[in-house]
Amino acid sequence: MIRHAKISEITDILSITTACATHMIQKGIYQWNTHYPSEKVFIEDIARNELYLLVEGKLIIGMIVISTRMDAEYAEVSWKTPNQHNIYIHRLAVHPDHQGKGYAQQLMDYAETYAKENKYTSVRLDTFSQNPRNQRFYKARGYQQLETIYYPKQSEHPFYCFELVW
């Protein structure tokens, strides 16, 4: 089941992102660190009702942020569609113990279905340039790779912007 996150689940949410960060670091991918993702950003996601959790029973398997708010870093990107009615995906994460089982696909299916049903023009996101697995994942779903952006507090390496247009 996919549902909105609750503030009472913040500890579990942070435990998943910490496990994901550790897992990526073990693979030489320095995408997440002590600055990101933070408790503050998840509290803001929950307050805006944009953080969704994939839950089996009482166990949180993964999460995704589905937002209509464009981050400042995206402002100069030459997107395929106008900056008017778009969905932005952030902080997609599946606990490492549950990766490789299609859960990330389920979360993205949910986000894309939500976008289509609500007549959004496109789905936009970014992924770390040093994470080829994520790049393949989005390309296989039909996303087009666009420009690069930087998050200096996260990495010296760029992030690639992607957009899915129907």
Coordinates of N, CA and C in Angstrom, one line a residue, residues 1-2 54 56 101-111 141:
M1 N 0.8 -1.2 0.0 CA 0.0 0.0 0.0 C 0.9 1.2 0.0
I2 N 0.5 2.2 -0.8 CA 1.2 3.5 -0.8 C 0.2 4.5 -0.2
L54 N 5.7 3.5 0.9 CA 5.2 2.2 0.5 C 5.3 1.3 1.7
E56 N 4.2 -2.4 3.8 CA 3.7 -3.8 3.8 C 3.4 -4.1 5.2
K101 N 13.3 -5.8 -5.9 CA 12.0 -6.6 -5.8 C 10.9 -5.8 -6.5
G102 N 11.2 -4.7 -7.2 CA 10.2 -4.0 -8.0 C 9.5 -2.9 -7.2
Y103 N 10.0 -2.6 -6.0 CA 9.3 -1.6 -5.2 C 9.5 -0.1 -5.7
A104 N 10.7 0.1 -6.2 CA 10.9 1.5 -6.8 C 10.0 1.6 -8.0
Q105 N 9.8 0.6 -8.8 CA 8.9 0.6 -10.0 C 7.5 0.9 -9.5
Q106 N 7.1 0.3 -8.4 CA 5.7 0.6 -7.8 C 5.6 2.0 -7.4
L107 N 6.6 2.6 -6.8 CA 6.5 4.0 -6.3 C 6.5 4.9 -7.6
M108 N 7.3 4.6 -8.6 CA 7.2 5.5 -9.8 C 5.9 5.3 -10.5
D109 N 5.4 4.1 -10.6 CA 4.1 3.8 -11.3 C 3.1 4.7 -10.6
Y110 N 3.1 4.7 -9.3 CA 2.1 5.5 -8.5 C 2.2 6.9 -8.8
A111 N 3.4 7.5 -8.8 CA 3.7 8.9 -9.1 C 3.2 9.3 -10.5
R141 N 12.3 3.7 -18.2 CA 10.9 4.1 -18.0 C 10.4 5.2 -19.0

